[in-house]
Coordinates of C-alpha atoms in Angstrom, one line a residue:
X1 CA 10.7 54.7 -89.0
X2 CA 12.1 53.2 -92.4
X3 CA 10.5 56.0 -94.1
X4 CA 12.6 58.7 -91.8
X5 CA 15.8 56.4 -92.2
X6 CA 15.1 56.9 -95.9
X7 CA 14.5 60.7 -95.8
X8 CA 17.5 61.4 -93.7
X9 CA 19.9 59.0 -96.4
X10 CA 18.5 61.5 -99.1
X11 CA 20.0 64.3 -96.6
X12 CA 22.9 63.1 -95.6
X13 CA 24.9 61.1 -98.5
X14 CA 24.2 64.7 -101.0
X15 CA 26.0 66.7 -97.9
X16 CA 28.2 64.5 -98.2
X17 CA 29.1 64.0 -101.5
X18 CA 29.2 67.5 -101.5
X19 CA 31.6 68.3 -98.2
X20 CA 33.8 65.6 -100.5
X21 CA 33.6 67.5 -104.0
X22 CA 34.4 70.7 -101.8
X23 CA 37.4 69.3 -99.8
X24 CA 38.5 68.1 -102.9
X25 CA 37.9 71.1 -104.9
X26 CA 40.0 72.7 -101.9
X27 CA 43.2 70.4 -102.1
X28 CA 43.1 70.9 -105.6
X29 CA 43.1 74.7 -105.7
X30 CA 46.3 75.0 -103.5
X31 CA 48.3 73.4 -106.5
X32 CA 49.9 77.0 -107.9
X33 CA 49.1 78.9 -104.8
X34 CA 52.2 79.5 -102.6
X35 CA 53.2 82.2 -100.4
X36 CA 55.0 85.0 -101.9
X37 CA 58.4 84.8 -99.3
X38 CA 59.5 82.0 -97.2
X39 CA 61.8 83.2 -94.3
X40 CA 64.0 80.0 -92.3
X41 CA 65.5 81.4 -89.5
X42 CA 68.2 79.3 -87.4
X43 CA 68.6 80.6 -83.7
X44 CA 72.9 78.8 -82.8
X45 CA 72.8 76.9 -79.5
X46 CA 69.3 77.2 -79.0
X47 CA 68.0 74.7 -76.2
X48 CA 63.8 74.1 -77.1
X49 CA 63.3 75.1 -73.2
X50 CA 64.4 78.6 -73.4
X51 CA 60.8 79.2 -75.4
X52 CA 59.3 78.8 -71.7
X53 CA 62.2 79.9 -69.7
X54 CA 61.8 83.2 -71.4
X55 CA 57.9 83.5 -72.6
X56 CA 57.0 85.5 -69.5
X57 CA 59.5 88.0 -71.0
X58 CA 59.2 87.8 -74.3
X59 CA 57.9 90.8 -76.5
X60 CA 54.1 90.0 -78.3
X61 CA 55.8 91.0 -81.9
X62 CA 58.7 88.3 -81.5
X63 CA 59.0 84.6 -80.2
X64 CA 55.5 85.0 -78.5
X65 CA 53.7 86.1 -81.5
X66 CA 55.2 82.4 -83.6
X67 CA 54.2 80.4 -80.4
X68 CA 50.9 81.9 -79.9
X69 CA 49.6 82.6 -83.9
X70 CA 51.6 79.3 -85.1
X71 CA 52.6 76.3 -85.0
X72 CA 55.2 74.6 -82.5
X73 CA 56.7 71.1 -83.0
X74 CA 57.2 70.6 -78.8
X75 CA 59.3 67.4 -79.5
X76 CA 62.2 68.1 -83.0
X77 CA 64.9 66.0 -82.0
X78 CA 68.7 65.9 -84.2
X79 CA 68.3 62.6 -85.5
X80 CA 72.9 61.9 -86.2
X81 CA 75.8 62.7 -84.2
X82 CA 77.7 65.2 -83.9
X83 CA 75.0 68.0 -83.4
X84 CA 77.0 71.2 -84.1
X85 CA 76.7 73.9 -86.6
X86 CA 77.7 73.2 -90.0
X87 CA 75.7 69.9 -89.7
X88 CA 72.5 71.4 -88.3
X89 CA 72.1 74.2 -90.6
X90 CA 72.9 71.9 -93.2
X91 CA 70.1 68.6 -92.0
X92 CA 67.3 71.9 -91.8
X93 CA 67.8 73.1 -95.7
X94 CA 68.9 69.6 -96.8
X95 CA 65.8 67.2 -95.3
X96 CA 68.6 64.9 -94.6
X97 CA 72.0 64.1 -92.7
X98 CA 75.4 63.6 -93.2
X99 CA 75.7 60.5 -94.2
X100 CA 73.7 61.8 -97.4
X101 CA 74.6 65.6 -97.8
X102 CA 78.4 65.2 -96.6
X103 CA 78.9 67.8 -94.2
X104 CA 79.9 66.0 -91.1
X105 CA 81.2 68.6 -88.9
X106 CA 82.1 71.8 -88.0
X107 CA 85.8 71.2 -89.8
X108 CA 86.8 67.5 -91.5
X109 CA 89.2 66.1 -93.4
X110 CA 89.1 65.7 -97.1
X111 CA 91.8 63.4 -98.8
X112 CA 93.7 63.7 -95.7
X113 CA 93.5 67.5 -95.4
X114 CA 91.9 69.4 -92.6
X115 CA 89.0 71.9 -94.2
X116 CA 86.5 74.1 -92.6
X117 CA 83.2 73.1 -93.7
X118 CA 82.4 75.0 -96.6
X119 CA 86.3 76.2 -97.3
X120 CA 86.8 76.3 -100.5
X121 CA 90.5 77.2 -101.9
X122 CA 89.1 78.5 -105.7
X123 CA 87.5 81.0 -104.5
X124 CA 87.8 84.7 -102.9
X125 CA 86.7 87.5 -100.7
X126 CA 84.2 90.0 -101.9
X127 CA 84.0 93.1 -99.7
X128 CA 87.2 92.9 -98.1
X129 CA 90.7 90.7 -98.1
X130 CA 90.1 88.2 -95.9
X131 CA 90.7 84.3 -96.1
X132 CA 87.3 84.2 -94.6
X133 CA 85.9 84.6 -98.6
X134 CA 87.5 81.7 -99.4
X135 CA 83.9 80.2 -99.1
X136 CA 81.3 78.1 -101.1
X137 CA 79.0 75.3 -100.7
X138 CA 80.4 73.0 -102.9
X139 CA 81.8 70.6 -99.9
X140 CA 77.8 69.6 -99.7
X141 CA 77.0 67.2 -102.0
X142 CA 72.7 67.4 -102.1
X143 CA 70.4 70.4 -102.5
X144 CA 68.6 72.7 -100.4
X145 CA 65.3 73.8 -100.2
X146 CA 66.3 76.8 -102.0
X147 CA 67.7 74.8 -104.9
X148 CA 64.6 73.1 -105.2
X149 CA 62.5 76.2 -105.5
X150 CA 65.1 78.0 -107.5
X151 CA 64.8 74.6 -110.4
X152 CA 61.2 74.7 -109.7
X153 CA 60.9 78.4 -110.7
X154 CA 63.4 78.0 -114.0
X155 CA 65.8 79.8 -111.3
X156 CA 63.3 83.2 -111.0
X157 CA 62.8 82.6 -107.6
X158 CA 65.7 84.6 -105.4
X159 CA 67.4 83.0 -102.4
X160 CA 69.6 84.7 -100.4
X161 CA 71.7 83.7 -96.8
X162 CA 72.4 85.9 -94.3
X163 CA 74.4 84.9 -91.2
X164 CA 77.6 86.0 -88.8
X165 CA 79.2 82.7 -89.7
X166 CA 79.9 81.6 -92.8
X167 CA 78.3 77.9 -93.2
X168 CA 75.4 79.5 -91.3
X169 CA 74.7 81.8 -94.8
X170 CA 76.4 79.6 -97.1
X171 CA 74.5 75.9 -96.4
X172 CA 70.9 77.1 -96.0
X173 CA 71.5 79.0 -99.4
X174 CA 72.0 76.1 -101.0
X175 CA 74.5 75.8 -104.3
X176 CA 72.1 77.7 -106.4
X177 CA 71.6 81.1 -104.6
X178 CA 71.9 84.2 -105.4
X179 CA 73.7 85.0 -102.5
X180 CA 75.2 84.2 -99.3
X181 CA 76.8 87.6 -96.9
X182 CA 78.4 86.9 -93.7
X183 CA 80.2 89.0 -91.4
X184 CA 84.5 89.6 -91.7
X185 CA 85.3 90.9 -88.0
X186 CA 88.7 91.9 -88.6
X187 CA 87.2 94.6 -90.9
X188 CA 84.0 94.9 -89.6
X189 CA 81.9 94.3 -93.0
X190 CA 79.7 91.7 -94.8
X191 CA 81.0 89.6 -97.5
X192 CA 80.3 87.2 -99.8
X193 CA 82.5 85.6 -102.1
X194 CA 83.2 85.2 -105.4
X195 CA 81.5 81.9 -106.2
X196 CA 78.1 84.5 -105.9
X197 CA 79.4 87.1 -107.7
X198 CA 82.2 90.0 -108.2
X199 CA 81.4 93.5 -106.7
X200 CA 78.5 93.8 -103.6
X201 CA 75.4 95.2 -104.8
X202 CA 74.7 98.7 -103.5
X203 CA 73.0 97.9 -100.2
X204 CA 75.4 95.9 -98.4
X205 CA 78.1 98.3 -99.6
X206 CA 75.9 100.4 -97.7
X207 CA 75.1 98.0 -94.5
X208 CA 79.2 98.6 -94.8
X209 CA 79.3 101.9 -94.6
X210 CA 76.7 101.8 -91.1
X211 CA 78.6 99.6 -89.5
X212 CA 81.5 101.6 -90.1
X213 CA 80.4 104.8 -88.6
X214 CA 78.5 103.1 -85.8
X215 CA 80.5 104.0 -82.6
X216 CA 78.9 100.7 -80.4
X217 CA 80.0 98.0 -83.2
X218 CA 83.0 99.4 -83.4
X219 CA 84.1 99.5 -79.9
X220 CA 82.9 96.0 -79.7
X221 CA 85.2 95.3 -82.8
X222 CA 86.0 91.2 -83.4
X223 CA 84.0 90.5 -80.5
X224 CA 81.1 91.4 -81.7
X225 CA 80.2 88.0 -81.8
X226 CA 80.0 88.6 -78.0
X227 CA 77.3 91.0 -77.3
X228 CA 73.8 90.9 -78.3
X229 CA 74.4 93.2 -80.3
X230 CA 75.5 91.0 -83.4
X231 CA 71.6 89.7 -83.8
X232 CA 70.9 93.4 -84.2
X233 CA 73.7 93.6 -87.1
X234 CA 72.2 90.8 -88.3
X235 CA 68.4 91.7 -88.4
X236 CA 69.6 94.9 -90.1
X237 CA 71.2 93.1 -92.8
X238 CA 68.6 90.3 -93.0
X239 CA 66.0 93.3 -93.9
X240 CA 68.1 95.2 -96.1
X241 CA 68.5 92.3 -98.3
X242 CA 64.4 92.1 -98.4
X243 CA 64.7 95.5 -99.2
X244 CA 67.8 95.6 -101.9
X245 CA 66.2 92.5 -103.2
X246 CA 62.7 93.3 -103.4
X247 CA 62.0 89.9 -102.2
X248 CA 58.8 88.5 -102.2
X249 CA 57.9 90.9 -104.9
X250 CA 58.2 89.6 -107.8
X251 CA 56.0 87.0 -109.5
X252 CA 58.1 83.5 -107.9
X253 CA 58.6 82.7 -104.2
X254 CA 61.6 83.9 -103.1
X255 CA 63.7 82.9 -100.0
X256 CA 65.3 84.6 -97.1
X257 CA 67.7 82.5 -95.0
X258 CA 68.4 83.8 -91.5
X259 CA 71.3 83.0 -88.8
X260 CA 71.7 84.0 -85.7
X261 CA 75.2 82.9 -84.3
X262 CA 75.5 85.3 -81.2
X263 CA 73.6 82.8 -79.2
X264 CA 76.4 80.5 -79.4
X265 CA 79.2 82.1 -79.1
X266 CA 77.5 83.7 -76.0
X267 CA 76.8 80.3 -75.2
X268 CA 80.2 78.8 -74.9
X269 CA 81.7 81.9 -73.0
X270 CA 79.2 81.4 -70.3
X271 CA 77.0 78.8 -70.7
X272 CA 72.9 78.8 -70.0
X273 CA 72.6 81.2 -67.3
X274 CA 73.3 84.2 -66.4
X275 CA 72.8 87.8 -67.7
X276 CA 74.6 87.6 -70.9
X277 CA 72.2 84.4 -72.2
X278 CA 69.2 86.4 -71.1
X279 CA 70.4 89.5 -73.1
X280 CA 71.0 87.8 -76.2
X281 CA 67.7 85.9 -75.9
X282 CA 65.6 89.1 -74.9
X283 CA 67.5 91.3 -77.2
X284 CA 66.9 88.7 -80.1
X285 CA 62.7 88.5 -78.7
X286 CA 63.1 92.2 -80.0
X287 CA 65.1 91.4 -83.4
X288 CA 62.6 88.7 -84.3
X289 CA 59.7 91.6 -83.5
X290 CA 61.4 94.2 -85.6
X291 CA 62.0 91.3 -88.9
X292 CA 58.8 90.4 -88.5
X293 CA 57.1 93.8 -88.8
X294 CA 58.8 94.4 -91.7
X295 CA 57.9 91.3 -93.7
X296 CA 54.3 92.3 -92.7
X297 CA 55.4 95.7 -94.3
X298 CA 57.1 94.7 -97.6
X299 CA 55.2 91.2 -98.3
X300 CA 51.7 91.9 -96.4
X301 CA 51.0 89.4 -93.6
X302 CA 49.7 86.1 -94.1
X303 CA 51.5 86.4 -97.8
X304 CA 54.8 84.8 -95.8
X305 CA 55.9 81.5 -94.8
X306 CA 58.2 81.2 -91.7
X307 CA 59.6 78.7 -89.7
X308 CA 62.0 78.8 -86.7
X309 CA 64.3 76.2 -85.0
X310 CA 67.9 75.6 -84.0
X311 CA 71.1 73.9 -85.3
X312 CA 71.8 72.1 -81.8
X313 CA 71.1 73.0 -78.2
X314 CA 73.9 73.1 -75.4
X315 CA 74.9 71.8 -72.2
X316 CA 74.9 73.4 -68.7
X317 CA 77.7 74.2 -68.0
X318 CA 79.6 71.2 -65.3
X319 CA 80.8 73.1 -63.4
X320 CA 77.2 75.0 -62.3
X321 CA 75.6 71.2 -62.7
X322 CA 78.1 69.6 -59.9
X323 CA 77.2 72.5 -57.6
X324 CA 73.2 71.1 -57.4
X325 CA 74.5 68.1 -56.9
X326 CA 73.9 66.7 -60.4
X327 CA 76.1 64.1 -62.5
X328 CA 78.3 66.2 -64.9
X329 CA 82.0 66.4 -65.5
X330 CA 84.5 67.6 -68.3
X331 CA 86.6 65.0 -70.4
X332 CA 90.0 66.4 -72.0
X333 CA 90.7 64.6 -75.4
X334 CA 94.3 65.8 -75.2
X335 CA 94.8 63.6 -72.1
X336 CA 93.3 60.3 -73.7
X337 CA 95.6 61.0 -76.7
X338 CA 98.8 60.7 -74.7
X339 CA 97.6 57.8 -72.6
X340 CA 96.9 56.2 -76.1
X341 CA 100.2 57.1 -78.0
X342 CA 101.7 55.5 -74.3
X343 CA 99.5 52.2 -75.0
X344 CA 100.6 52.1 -78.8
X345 CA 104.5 52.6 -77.7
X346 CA 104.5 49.9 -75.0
X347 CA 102.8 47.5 -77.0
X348 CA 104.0 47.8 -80.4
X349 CA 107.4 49.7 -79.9
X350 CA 105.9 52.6 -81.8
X351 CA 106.6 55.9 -80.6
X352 CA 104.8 57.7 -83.3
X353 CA 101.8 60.3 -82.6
X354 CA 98.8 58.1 -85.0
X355 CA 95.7 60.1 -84.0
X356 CA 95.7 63.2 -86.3
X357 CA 92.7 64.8 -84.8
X358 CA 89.8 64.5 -82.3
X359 CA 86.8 66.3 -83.2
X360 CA 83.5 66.5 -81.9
X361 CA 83.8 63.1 -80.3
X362 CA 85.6 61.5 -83.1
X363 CA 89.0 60.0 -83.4
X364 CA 90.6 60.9 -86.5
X365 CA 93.8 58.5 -87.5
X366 CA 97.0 59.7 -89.3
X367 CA 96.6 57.1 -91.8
X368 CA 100.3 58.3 -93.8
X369 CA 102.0 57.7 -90.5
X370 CA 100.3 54.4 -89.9
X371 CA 101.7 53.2 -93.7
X372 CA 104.9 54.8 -93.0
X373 CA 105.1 52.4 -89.7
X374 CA 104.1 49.3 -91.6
X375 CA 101.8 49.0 -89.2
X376 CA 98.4 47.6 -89.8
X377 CA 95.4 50.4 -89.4
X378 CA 92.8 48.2 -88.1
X379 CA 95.5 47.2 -85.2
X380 CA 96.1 51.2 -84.4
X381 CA 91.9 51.3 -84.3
X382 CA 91.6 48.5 -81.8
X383 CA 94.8 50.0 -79.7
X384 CA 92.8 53.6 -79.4
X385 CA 89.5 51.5 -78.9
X386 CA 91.1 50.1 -75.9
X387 CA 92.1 53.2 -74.4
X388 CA 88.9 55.2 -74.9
X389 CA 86.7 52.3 -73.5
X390 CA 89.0 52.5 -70.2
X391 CA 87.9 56.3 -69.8
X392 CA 86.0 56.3 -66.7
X393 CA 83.6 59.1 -68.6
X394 CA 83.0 57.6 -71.7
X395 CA 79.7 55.5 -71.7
X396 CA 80.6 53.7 -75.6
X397 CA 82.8 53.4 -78.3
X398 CA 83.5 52.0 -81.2
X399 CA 85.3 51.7 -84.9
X400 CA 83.3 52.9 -87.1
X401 CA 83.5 49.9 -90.2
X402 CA 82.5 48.0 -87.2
X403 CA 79.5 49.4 -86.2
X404 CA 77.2 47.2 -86.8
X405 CA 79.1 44.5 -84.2
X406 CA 79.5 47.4 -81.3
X407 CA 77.8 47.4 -78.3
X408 CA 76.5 51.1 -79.1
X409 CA 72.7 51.0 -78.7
X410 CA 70.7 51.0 -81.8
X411 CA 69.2 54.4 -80.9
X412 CA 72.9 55.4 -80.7
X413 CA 74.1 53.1 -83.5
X414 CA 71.9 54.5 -86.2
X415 CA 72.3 58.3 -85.3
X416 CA 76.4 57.7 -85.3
X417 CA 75.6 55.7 -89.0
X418 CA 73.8 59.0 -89.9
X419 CA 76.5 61.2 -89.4
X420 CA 79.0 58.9 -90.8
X421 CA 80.0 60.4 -93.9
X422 CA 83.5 57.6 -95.7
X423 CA 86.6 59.9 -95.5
X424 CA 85.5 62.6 -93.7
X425 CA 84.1 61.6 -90.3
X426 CA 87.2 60.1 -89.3
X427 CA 87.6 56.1 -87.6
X428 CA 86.1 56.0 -84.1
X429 CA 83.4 58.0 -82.6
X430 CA 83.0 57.6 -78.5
X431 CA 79.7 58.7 -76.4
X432 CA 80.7 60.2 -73.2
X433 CA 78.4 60.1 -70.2
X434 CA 75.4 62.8 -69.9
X435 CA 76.5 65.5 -68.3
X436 CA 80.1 65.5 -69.9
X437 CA 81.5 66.9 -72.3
X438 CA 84.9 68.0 -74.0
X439 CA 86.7 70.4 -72.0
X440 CA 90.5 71.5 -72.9
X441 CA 92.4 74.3 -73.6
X442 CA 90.8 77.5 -75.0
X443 CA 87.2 76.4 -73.4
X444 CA 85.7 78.8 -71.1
X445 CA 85.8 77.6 -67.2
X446 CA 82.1 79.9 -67.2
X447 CA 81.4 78.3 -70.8
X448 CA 79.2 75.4 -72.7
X449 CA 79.6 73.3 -75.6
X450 CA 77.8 71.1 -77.8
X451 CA 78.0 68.0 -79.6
X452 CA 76.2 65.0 -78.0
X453 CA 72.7 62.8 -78.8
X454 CA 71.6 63.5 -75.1
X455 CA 68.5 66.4 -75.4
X456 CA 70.1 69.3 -74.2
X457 CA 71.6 68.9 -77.1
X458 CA 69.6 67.5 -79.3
X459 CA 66.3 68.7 -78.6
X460 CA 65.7 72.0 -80.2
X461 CA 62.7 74.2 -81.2
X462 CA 60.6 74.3 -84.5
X463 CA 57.9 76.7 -84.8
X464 CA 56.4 77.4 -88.3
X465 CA 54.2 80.7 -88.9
X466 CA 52.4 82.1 -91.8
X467 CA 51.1 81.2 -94.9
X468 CA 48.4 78.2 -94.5
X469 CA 49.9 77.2 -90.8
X470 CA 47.2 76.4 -88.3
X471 CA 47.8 77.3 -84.9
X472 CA 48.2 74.1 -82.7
X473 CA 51.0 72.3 -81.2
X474 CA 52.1 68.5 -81.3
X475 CA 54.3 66.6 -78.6
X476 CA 54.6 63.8 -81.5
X477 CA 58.4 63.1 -82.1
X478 CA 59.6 65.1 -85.4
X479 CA 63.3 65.0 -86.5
X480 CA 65.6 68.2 -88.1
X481 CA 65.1 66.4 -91.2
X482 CA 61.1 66.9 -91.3
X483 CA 61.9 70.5 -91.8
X484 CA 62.4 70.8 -95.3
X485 CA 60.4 68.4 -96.5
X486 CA 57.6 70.4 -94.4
X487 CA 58.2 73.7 -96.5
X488 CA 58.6 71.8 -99.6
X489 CA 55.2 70.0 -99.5
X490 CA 53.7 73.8 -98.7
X491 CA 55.2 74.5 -102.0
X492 CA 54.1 71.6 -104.0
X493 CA 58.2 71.7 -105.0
X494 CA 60.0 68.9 -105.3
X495 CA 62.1 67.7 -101.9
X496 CA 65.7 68.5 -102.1
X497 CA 67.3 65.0 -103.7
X498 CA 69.1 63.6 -100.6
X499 CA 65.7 64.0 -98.4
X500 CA 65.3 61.4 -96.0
X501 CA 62.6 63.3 -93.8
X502 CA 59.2 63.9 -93.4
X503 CA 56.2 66.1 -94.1
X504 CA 54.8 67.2 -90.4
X505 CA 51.3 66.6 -91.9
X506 CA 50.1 68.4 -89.0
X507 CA 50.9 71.6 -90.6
X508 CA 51.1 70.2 -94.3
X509 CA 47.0 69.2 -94.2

């Protein structure tokens, strides 16, 4: 019996030794090997339970094909507050939140001043006349995953942002791209401006010139944003600049950043149910099918690396949800701000309007008027405090210096510090009860909106597909964050240099 323990040691510890010198041999080998394209696409509003509510009709070529040939992170949760737009699409490209990259809402105030996210006064239209070019990234303050690959690359590697917002194209891009196009309704056209260059290159000109002469865009004119239609305009741009760009030809990676924003505008005109959702999602199954296939054509499949997820979910809409008998509700921000200025004028003998703003569940204070009043800001915090913990649909609140002394819990507490950004996010946030949301004027009565830690909005889908991703699937909890630290460990690229996510090391192995 020793002698056969022996002979088998003699067997085993060479295979081994070997199966080591292999593996290793392996992990070595990837250094310098990377895929020739990496696609992100960013589906607006998109809840992570619409992959099953839809797989039965879902096309093989589109969604099906990433969930069945990839990879699917079942449990990608936003990891801050507020979950909306301009954050999300920053936290995917970024690897981190906005407490570290600085864009801490959809609109914010810099030095006092109310800006859209990536508004940018210096700079202009390209394409058309409109204020909508007055665009650039330079209100985020880390890099992307593109900037990483474009520094990586001594700036061969080509990134380009396509979207039917602005910050959609402009913050996945990064500050380094070669070029961010989104679409000007008014006029019907994409443009970029001139922070990316002077004069559109010859295929958007001609994207232009099809949209122009297509009778169905423009009957849907500045609603496009309406009708599925818009992820079609969008597709057809997003492969005309693989196309005009040659990407994934050349001898670097090159990047193609993809938005869809119909979604959510569909979204918040009439909510999750309901023919016009299904349309956009259906139509988009198709979109997906048709920007795959022609990746497949131009970069060859498996030469590709692509990964899929969302910016923020959405709500149902309350009014639906109180019809099953289910806790929901609207809250009107308006309201609470004229009960407050009420509080303030009886208590202090100040009549004057102190809260400038209240945005996505944030209490901005006019902190001129308050120094006009000779009034103490910290007393105007406590007197708002007050009122917003008296609303019967608010769950918490607090001053945001004074976190770490509120009675937020920590799981709220740390993803309010995340998205706590000094002089931009304002001076209070408030957590309203699940199911409720902010309702006022403009909001659809049919509509949905966004905003909250609870998982219809915060829970969103990641699928990755492609170059070296197994197939699988993992329930493990991974944040927004993970995602670019993901694709930059595929890369062997540095992470971009605010990154405060993860590798998935189920698909990075």
């Amino acid at each position: 019996m020793k002698i056969m323990s022996e002979a088998k040691k003699l067997i085993v510890i060479p295979f081994l030794l070997c199966c080591l010198f292999l593996n290793t041999a392996q992990a070595q080998s990837q250094f310098g090997e990377k895929p020739k394209l990496v696609v992100g696409i960013v589906v607006d509003q998109m809840r992570w339970d619409y992959l099953d509510r839809y797989y039965d009709r879902f096309t093989e070529g589109g969604f099906k094909r990433l969930i069945n040939q990839g990879y699917s992170c079942n449990n990608c949760l936003i990891n801050y507050l507020p979950t909306v737009t301009a954050i999300g699409h920053t936290s995917i490209y970024t690897g981190t939140t906005p407490a570290f990259h600085g864009i801490c809402g959809n609109s914010f105030y810099i030095d006092g001043k109310k800006v859209v996210s990536c508004q940018d006064d210096n700079e202009k239209a390209v394409g058309s006349n409109s204020s909508k070019g007055n665009r650039s990234p330079r209100n985020m303050v880390s890099s992307t995953i593109g900037d990483q690959l474009r520094l990586h690359t001594d700036f061969r590697s080509k990134v380009i942002g396509v979207s039917y917002k602005d910050r959609a194209a402009i913050f996945p891009a990064g500050h380094s791209a070669n070029a961010a196009y989104w679409l000007d309704t008014k006029n019907m056209c994409f443009i970029t401006s001139t922070y990316y260059m002077n004069e559109l290159p010859a295929y958007v000109k001609q994207m232009n010139t099809d949209l122009k002469n297509n009778k169905e865009v423009q009957k849907a004119g500045d609603r496009i944003g309406f009708t599925a239609l818009c992820g079609t305009i969008i597709t057809d741009m997003a492969i005309a600049a693989m196309r005009g760009e040659h990407l994934g030809q050349g001898e670097a990676t090159d990047m193609l950043c993809v938005s869809y924003s119909q979604t959510d505008i569909i979204g918040h005109e009439w909510a999750t149910r309901g023919q016009h959702t299904d349309e956009a999602y259906l139509t988009l199954d198709r979109d997906l099918a048709r920007l795959i296939s022609a990746l497949d054509t131009q970069v060859g499949q498996g030469n590709y690396l692509l990964f899929l997820t969302a910016d923020h979910g959405g709500a149902h809409n309350w009014r639906f949800m109180q019809e099953h008998k289910l806790p929901a509700g609207p809250w009107n921000s308006d309201e609470m701000k004229e009960r407050a200025y009420d509080n303030i004028s009886n208590d202090i003998g100040e009549s004057s309007k102190f809260i400038a703003d209240v945005l996505d569940y944030r209490v901005f204070l006019d902190w001129e008027k308050i120094r006009e009043s000779g009034l103490i800001t910290s007393q105007i915090e406590q007197h708002v405090l007050w009122e917003l913990q008296k609303e019967p649909n608010i769950m918490f609140a607090a001053v945001f210096k004074d976190l770490a002394n509120s009675t937020l819990p920590p799981v709220l507490r740390e993803r309010a510090l995340m998205g706590y950004y000094p002089g931009r996010s304002g001076d209070l946030i408030f957590i309203p009860k699940p199911g409720y949301y902010e309702y006022g004027a403009g909001s659809s009565p049919t509509g949905t909106t966004h905003g909250e830690w609870n998982p219809y909005d915060a829970h969103i889908p990641c699928l990755f597909y492609g170059w070296r991703v197994p197939h699988g699937a993992t329930s493990r909890e991974v944040h927004i964050t993970d995602i670019a630290p993901t694709v930059c460990q595929l890369l062997h690229i540095q992470q971009p240099n605010a990154c405060t996510g993860s590798p998935i090391t189920e698909i990075t192995k």
